[in-house]
C-alpha positions as a Markdown table, in Angstrom:
| # | Residue | x | y | z |
|---|---|---|---|---|
| 1 | Met | -2.8 | 28.2 | -31.9 |
| 2 | Ser | 0.4 | 30.4 | -31.4 |
| 3 | Cys | 1.0 | 32.2 | -28.1 |
| 4 | Ile | 1.1 | 36.0 | -28.1 |
| 5 | Ser | 4.1 | 37.6 | -26.4 |
| 6 | Pro | 3.1 | 38.8 | -22.9 |
| 7 | Asn | 5.3 | 42.0 | -23.4 |
| 8 | Leu | 2.8 | 43.4 | -25.9 |
| 9 | Pro | -0.3 | 45.3 | -24.8 |
| 10 | Leu | -3.3 | 42.9 | -25.1 |
| 11 | Pro | -6.9 | 43.8 | -25.8 |
| 12 | Arg | -9.2 | 42.6 | -23.1 |
| 13 | Ser | -10.8 | 40.1 | -25.5 |
| 14 | Val | -7.5 | 38.4 | -26.0 |
| 15 | Leu | -6.6 | 37.9 | -22.3 |
| 16 | Pro | -8.5 | 34.6 | -21.8 |
| 17 | Thr | -6.7 | 33.2 | -24.9 |
| 18 | Trp | -3.3 | 34.2 | -23.5 |
| 19 | Ala | -4.2 | 32.7 | -20.1 |
| 20 | Ser | -5.2 | 29.5 | -21.7 |
| 21 | Cys | -2.0 | 29.4 | -23.7 |
| 22 | Arg | 0.1 | 29.9 | -20.6 |
| 23 | Ala | -1.6 | 27.1 | -18.9 |
| 24 | Thr | -1.1 | 24.8 | -21.8 |
| 25 | Thr | 2.6 | 25.7 | -22.0 |
| 26 | Ser | 3.0 | 25.0 | -18.3 |
| 27 | Thr | 1.3 | 21.7 | -18.6 |
| 28 | Val | 3.4 | 20.5 | -21.5 |
| 29 | Ser | 6.7 | 21.5 | -19.7 |
| 30 | Gln | 5.7 | 19.5 | -16.6 |
| 31 | Ser | 6.5 | 15.8 | -17.2 |
| 32 | Pro | 3.9 | 13.4 | -15.7 |
| 33 | Leu | 6.9 | 11.5 | -14.2 |
| 34 | Ala | 8.3 | 14.6 | -12.4 |
| 35 | Ser | 5.0 | 15.0 | -10.6 |
| 36 | Phe | 5.7 | 11.8 | -8.7 |
| 37 | Gly | 8.9 | 13.3 | -7.2 |
| 38 | Ser | 12.6 | 13.1 | -8.0 |
| 39 | Ser | 14.2 | 9.9 | -9.3 |
| 40 | Gln | 15.4 | 8.9 | -5.8 |
| 41 | Glu | 12.0 | 9.7 | -4.3 |
| 42 | Arg | 10.2 | 7.6 | -6.9 |
| 43 | Met | 12.6 | 4.7 | -6.2 |
| 44 | Arg | 12.1 | 4.9 | -2.4 |
| 45 | Arg | 8.3 | 4.9 | -2.8 |
| 46 | Ala | 8.5 | 1.9 | -5.2 |
| 47 | Leu | 10.7 | -0.1 | -2.9 |
| 48 | Asp | 8.4 | 0.6 | 0.1 |
| 49 | Ala | 5.4 | -0.4 | -2.0 |
| 50 | Val | 6.7 | -3.8 | -3.2 |
| 51 | Arg | 7.9 | -4.6 | 0.3 |
| 52 | Ala | 4.4 | -3.9 | 1.5 |
| 53 | Gly | 3.0 | -6.2 | -1.2 |
| 54 | Gln | 1.6 | -3.4 | -3.3 |
| 55 | Gly | 1.9 | -2.7 | -7.0 |
| 56 | Val | 3.9 | -0.2 | -8.9 |
| 57 | Cys | 3.9 | 1.2 | -12.5 |
| 58 | Ile | 7.1 | 1.3 | -14.5 |
| 59 | Val | 7.6 | 3.1 | -17.8 |
| 60 | Asp | 10.5 | 2.6 | -20.2 |
| 61 | Asp | 12.2 | 4.9 | -22.6 |
| 62 | Glu | 10.2 | 6.8 | -25.1 |
| 63 | Asp | 12.5 | 5.6 | -27.9 |
| 64 | Arg | 12.1 | 2.0 | -26.9 |
| 65 | Glu | 8.6 | 0.4 | -26.3 |
| 66 | Asn | 7.3 | 3.6 | -24.8 |
| 67 | Glu | 4.8 | 1.7 | -22.6 |
| 68 | Gly | 3.9 | 1.3 | -18.9 |
| 69 | Asp | 3.7 | -2.0 | -17.1 |
| 70 | Leu | 1.8 | -2.8 | -13.9 |
| 71 | Ile | 4.1 | -4.8 | -11.6 |
| 72 | Phe | 3.7 | -6.9 | -8.5 |
| 73 | Ser | 6.0 | -9.1 | -6.5 |
| 74 | Ala | 5.5 | -12.7 | -7.4 |
| 75 | Gln | 6.0 | -14.1 | -3.9 |
| 76 | Thr | 3.2 | -11.9 | -2.4 |
| 77 | Leu | 0.8 | -11.9 | -5.4 |
| 78 | Ser | -2.9 | -12.1 | -4.5 |
| 79 | Val | -6.0 | -13.0 | -6.5 |
| 80 | Pro | -7.3 | -9.4 | -6.5 |
| 81 | Gln | -4.0 | -8.1 | -7.8 |
| 82 | Met | -4.1 | -10.7 | -10.6 |
| 83 | Ala | -7.7 | -9.6 | -11.4 |
| 84 | Leu | -6.5 | -6.0 | -11.6 |
| 85 | Leu | -3.8 | -7.1 | -14.1 |
| 86 | Ile | -6.3 | -8.9 | -16.2 |
| 87 | Arg | -8.9 | -6.1 | -16.1 |
| 88 | His | -6.6 | -3.1 | -16.9 |
| 89 | Cys | -3.8 | -4.7 | -19.0 |
| 90 | Ser | -3.2 | -6.5 | -22.2 |
| 91 | Gly | -4.1 | -9.9 | -20.8 |
| 92 | Ile | -0.6 | -11.4 | -21.4 |
| 93 | Val | 0.5 | -11.9 | -17.8 |
| 94 | Cys | 4.2 | -12.5 | -17.6 |
| 95 | Leu | 6.3 | -13.9 | -14.8 |
| 96 | Cys | 9.8 | -12.3 | -14.7 |
| 97 | Leu | 12.5 | -14.8 | -13.5 |
| 98 | Thr | 16.2 | -14.9 | -13.2 |
| 99 | Asp | 18.2 | -17.2 | -15.6 |
| 100 | Glu | 19.0 | -19.4 | -12.6 |
| 101 | Arg | 15.3 | -19.9 | -11.8 |
| 102 | Val | 14.5 | -20.6 | -15.4 |
| 103 | Arg | 17.2 | -23.3 | -15.6 |
| 104 | Arg | 16.1 | -24.8 | -12.2 |
| 105 | Leu | 12.5 | -25.1 | -13.5 |
| 106 | Gly | 13.7 | -26.7 | -16.8 |
| 107 | Leu | 11.9 | -24.1 | -18.9 |
| 108 | Pro | 13.0 | -24.1 | -22.6 |
| 109 | Met | 13.0 | -20.8 | -24.4 |
| 110 | Met | 10.0 | -20.2 | -26.7 |
| 111 | Thr | 12.4 | -20.0 | -29.6 |
| 112 | Glu | 16.0 | -20.8 | -30.2 |
| 113 | Val | 16.4 | -17.9 | -32.6 |
| 114 | Asn | 14.9 | -14.7 | -31.0 |
| 115 | Thr | 14.1 | -12.2 | -33.7 |
| 116 | Asn | 11.9 | -10.0 | -31.4 |
| 117 | Thr | 12.7 | -6.3 | -31.9 |
| 118 | Gln | 13.4 | -5.9 | -28.2 |
| 119 | Gly | 14.9 | -9.3 | -27.6 |
| 120 | Thr | 12.1 | -10.2 | -25.1 |
| 121 | Ala | 13.1 | -13.6 | -23.7 |
| 122 | Phe | 9.9 | -15.7 | -23.5 |
| 123 | Thr | 10.1 | -19.3 | -22.3 |
| 124 | Val | 7.4 | -21.7 | -23.0 |
| 125 | Ser | 4.2 | -20.8 | -21.2 |
| 126 | Ile | 3.3 | -22.7 | -17.9 |
| 127 | Glu | 0.5 | -23.9 | -15.7 |
| 128 | Ala | 0.6 | -25.3 | -12.2 |
| 129 | Ala | 0.5 | -29.1 | -12.2 |
| 130 | Val | -2.0 | -29.2 | -9.3 |
| 131 | Gly | -4.6 | -26.8 | -7.9 |
| 132 | Val | -5.9 | -25.3 | -11.2 |
| 133 | Thr | -9.0 | -25.9 | -13.4 |
| 134 | Thr | -8.9 | -24.1 | -16.8 |
| 135 | Gly | -5.8 | -22.3 | -15.8 |
| 136 | Val | -7.0 | -18.9 | -17.1 |
| 137 | Ser | -8.9 | -17.5 | -14.1 |
| 138 | Ala | -7.2 | -15.0 | -11.8 |
| 139 | Ala | -7.0 | -17.6 | -9.0 |
| 140 | Asp | -5.5 | -20.3 | -11.3 |
| 141 | Arg | -2.9 | -17.9 | -12.6 |
| 142 | Val | -1.9 | -16.9 | -9.1 |
| 143 | Thr | -1.6 | -20.6 | -8.2 |
| 144 | Thr | 0.7 | -21.1 | -11.2 |
| 145 | Val | 2.9 | -18.1 | -10.3 |
| 146 | Leu | 3.3 | -19.3 | -6.7 |
| 147 | Ala | 4.1 | -22.8 | -7.8 |
| 148 | Ala | 6.9 | -21.5 | -10.0 |
| 149 | Val | 8.5 | -19.2 | -7.5 |
| 150 | Arg | 8.2 | -21.1 | -4.2 |
| 151 | Pro | 11.5 | -22.2 | -2.7 |
| 152 | Gly | 12.3 | -25.7 | -3.9 |
| 153 | Ala | 10.1 | -25.5 | -7.0 |
| 154 | Arg | 10.8 | -28.3 | -9.5 |
| 155 | Pro | 10.1 | -28.8 | -13.2 |
| 156 | Glu | 7.4 | -31.4 | -12.4 |
| 157 | Asp | 5.5 | -28.7 | -10.5 |
| 158 | Leu | 4.5 | -27.2 | -13.8 |
| 159 | Arg | 2.7 | -28.2 | -17.0 |
| 160 | Arg | 3.6 | -26.8 | -20.4 |
| 161 | Pro | 2.0 | -24.9 | -22.2 |
| 162 | Gly | -0.2 | -22.8 | -20.0 |
| 163 | His | -1.7 | -19.4 | -19.3 |
| 164 | Val | 1.3 | -17.7 | -17.6 |
| 165 | Phe | 4.2 | -16.5 | -19.7 |
| 166 | Pro | 7.7 | -16.6 | -18.0 |
| 167 | Leu | 10.3 | -14.1 | -19.1 |
| 168 | Arg | 14.0 | -14.6 | -18.5 |
| 169 | Ala | 15.9 | -11.5 | -17.3 |
| 170 | Arg | 19.4 | -10.8 | -18.3 |
| 171 | Pro | 22.0 | -11.4 | -15.5 |
| 172 | Gly | 23.1 | -7.7 | -15.6 |
| 173 | Gly | 19.6 | -6.4 | -15.1 |
| 174 | Val | 18.7 | -2.9 | -16.4 |
| 175 | Leu | 22.4 | -2.1 | -16.7 |
| 176 | Glu | 22.6 | -4.8 | -19.4 |
| 177 | Arg | 19.1 | -4.5 | -21.0 |
| 178 | Arg | 16.7 | -1.6 | -20.3 |
| 179 | Gly | 13.5 | -3.8 | -20.3 |
| 180 | His | 10.6 | -4.1 | -18.0 |
| 181 | Thr | 11.7 | -7.7 | -17.4 |
| 182 | Glu | 15.0 | -6.7 | -15.9 |
| 183 | Ala | 13.4 | -3.7 | -14.2 |
| 184 | Thr | 11.0 | -6.0 | -12.4 |
| 185 | Val | 13.7 | -8.4 | -11.2 |
| 186 | Asp | 16.0 | -5.6 | -10.2 |
| 187 | Leu | 13.3 | -3.8 | -8.2 |
| 188 | Met | 12.4 | -6.9 | -6.3 |
| 189 | Ala | 16.0 | -7.7 | -5.5 |
| 190 | Leu | 16.7 | -4.2 | -4.4 |
| 191 | Ala | 13.7 | -4.4 | -2.1 |
| 192 | Gly | 15.1 | -7.5 | -0.5 |
| 193 | Leu | 12.5 | -9.8 | -2.0 |
| 194 | Ala | 12.8 | -12.9 | -4.1 |
| 195 | Pro | 14.0 | -11.7 | -7.6 |
| 196 | Cys | 10.8 | -12.5 | -9.4 |
| 197 | Gly | 7.7 | -10.4 | -10.3 |
| 198 | Val | 4.6 | -10.4 | -12.4 |
| 199 | Leu | 4.0 | -7.8 | -15.0 |
| 200 | Cys | 1.5 | -6.9 | -17.7 |
| 201 | Glu | 1.3 | -3.9 | -20.2 |
| 202 | Leu | -1.3 | -1.3 | -19.3 |
| 203 | Thr | -3.8 | -0.5 | -22.1 |
| 204 | Asn | -6.4 | 2.1 | -22.7 |
| 205 | Glu | -10.1 | 1.4 | -22.9 |
| 206 | Asp | -10.0 | 1.3 | -26.7 |
| 207 | Gly | -7.3 | -1.4 | -26.6 |
| 208 | Ser | -4.4 | 0.9 | -27.5 |
| 209 | Met | -1.2 | 0.9 | -25.4 |
| 210 | Ala | -1.1 | 3.3 | -22.4 |
| 211 | Arg | 1.6 | 5.9 | -22.8 |
| 212 | Leu | 3.2 | 8.0 | -20.0 |
| 213 | Pro | 0.2 | 10.4 | -19.4 |
| 214 | Glu | -2.3 | 7.5 | -19.2 |
| 215 | Val | 0.1 | 5.4 | -17.0 |
| 216 | Ala | 0.5 | 8.4 | -14.7 |
| 217 | Ala | -3.3 | 8.8 | -14.5 |
| 218 | Phe | -3.7 | 5.1 | -13.7 |
| 219 | Ala | -1.0 | 5.2 | -11.0 |
| 220 | Arg | -2.7 | 8.2 | -9.3 |
| 221 | Ala | -6.2 | 6.6 | -9.5 |
| 222 | His | -4.9 | 3.5 | -7.8 |
| 223 | Ser | -2.5 | 5.2 | -5.4 |
| 224 | Met | 0.5 | 3.5 | -6.9 |
| 225 | Pro | 4.1 | 4.7 | -7.2 |
| 226 | Leu | 5.3 | 5.5 | -10.8 |
| 227 | Leu | 8.9 | 5.2 | -11.8 |
| 228 | Ser | 11.0 | 4.6 | -14.9 |
| 229 | Val | 13.5 | 2.0 | -15.9 |
| 230 | Glu | 16.1 | 4.8 | -15.9 |
| 231 | Asp | 15.3 | 5.4 | -12.2 |
| 232 | Ile | 16.3 | 1.9 | -11.4 |
| 233 | Ala | 19.4 | 2.1 | -13.6 |
| 234 | Ala | 20.5 | 5.3 | -11.9 |
| 235 | Trp | 19.9 | 3.8 | -8.4 |
| 236 | Arg | 22.0 | 0.8 | -9.3 |
| 237 | Arg | 24.8 | 3.0 | -10.8 |
| 238 | Ala | 24.9 | 5.1 | -7.7 |
| 239 | Ala | 25.0 | 2.0 | -5.4 |
| 240 | Gly | 27.9 | 0.7 | -7.5 |
| 241 | Glu | 29.8 | 3.9 | -7.3 |
| 242 | Glu | 29.3 | 4.0 | -3.5 |
| 243 | Lys | 30.6 | 0.5 | -3.1 |
| 244 | Thr | 33.6 | 1.4 | -5.2 |
| 245 | Arg | 34.2 | 4.5 | -3.0 |
| 246 | Gln | 34.0 | 2.5 | 0.2 |
| 247 | Ala | 36.3 | -0.2 | -1.1 |
| 248 | Gly | 38.8 | 2.4 | -2.0 |
| 249 | Gln | 38.7 | 3.8 | 1.5 |
| 250 | Val | 39.2 | 0.4 | 3.1 |
| 251 | Ala | 42.1 | -0.3 | 0.8 |
């Protein structure tokens, strides 16, 4: 349906149609992401949330995967949070780790030749060596995550394969790769937490991937912050520029 110019005289019978058209145009022009505040406001809310042990939703670029992930800090992960991930997401619960942590745990990559379109760096899947039964329940998966991220964790603390899927983040974070893996690790580090987090892709009830409008609706329904990978990249770029400016003043 095309919109009629508001400068033309309209018959009374057409007025409701014009009002509906204006509302539709206004809705389309308003990005669901913008309704969560400015980029800096979204970042501050997300940092506060993960520090408080709460979840956040992160969307990537529309020309990339164009999906939203539900993310929690790995070090504060709870069974109810894992249950939420399993219930509303794809079921492939991933543990985002730094390259250093992956090496310390002795986790080989899932494949030596990665032909994934996005270069997603899966290691072999894992299970906690002790404290789990089938490994697939929410409680068992939390046990596995905590075993992998605790200080002093060793390769023998884990069994392979399992029901948790580690992902190795690039050292440069979102400034090197604009993925949810790097966004998760960067966000936790910026919040002053251990640089590790759990993520899973949000899905709709019919099993299709949740896009920005659906992710925004989920975030509102669960009182969670929503931000983008670009928000994190912009925050990091601004922080880097500020450090450079301060270094120049000292010099």
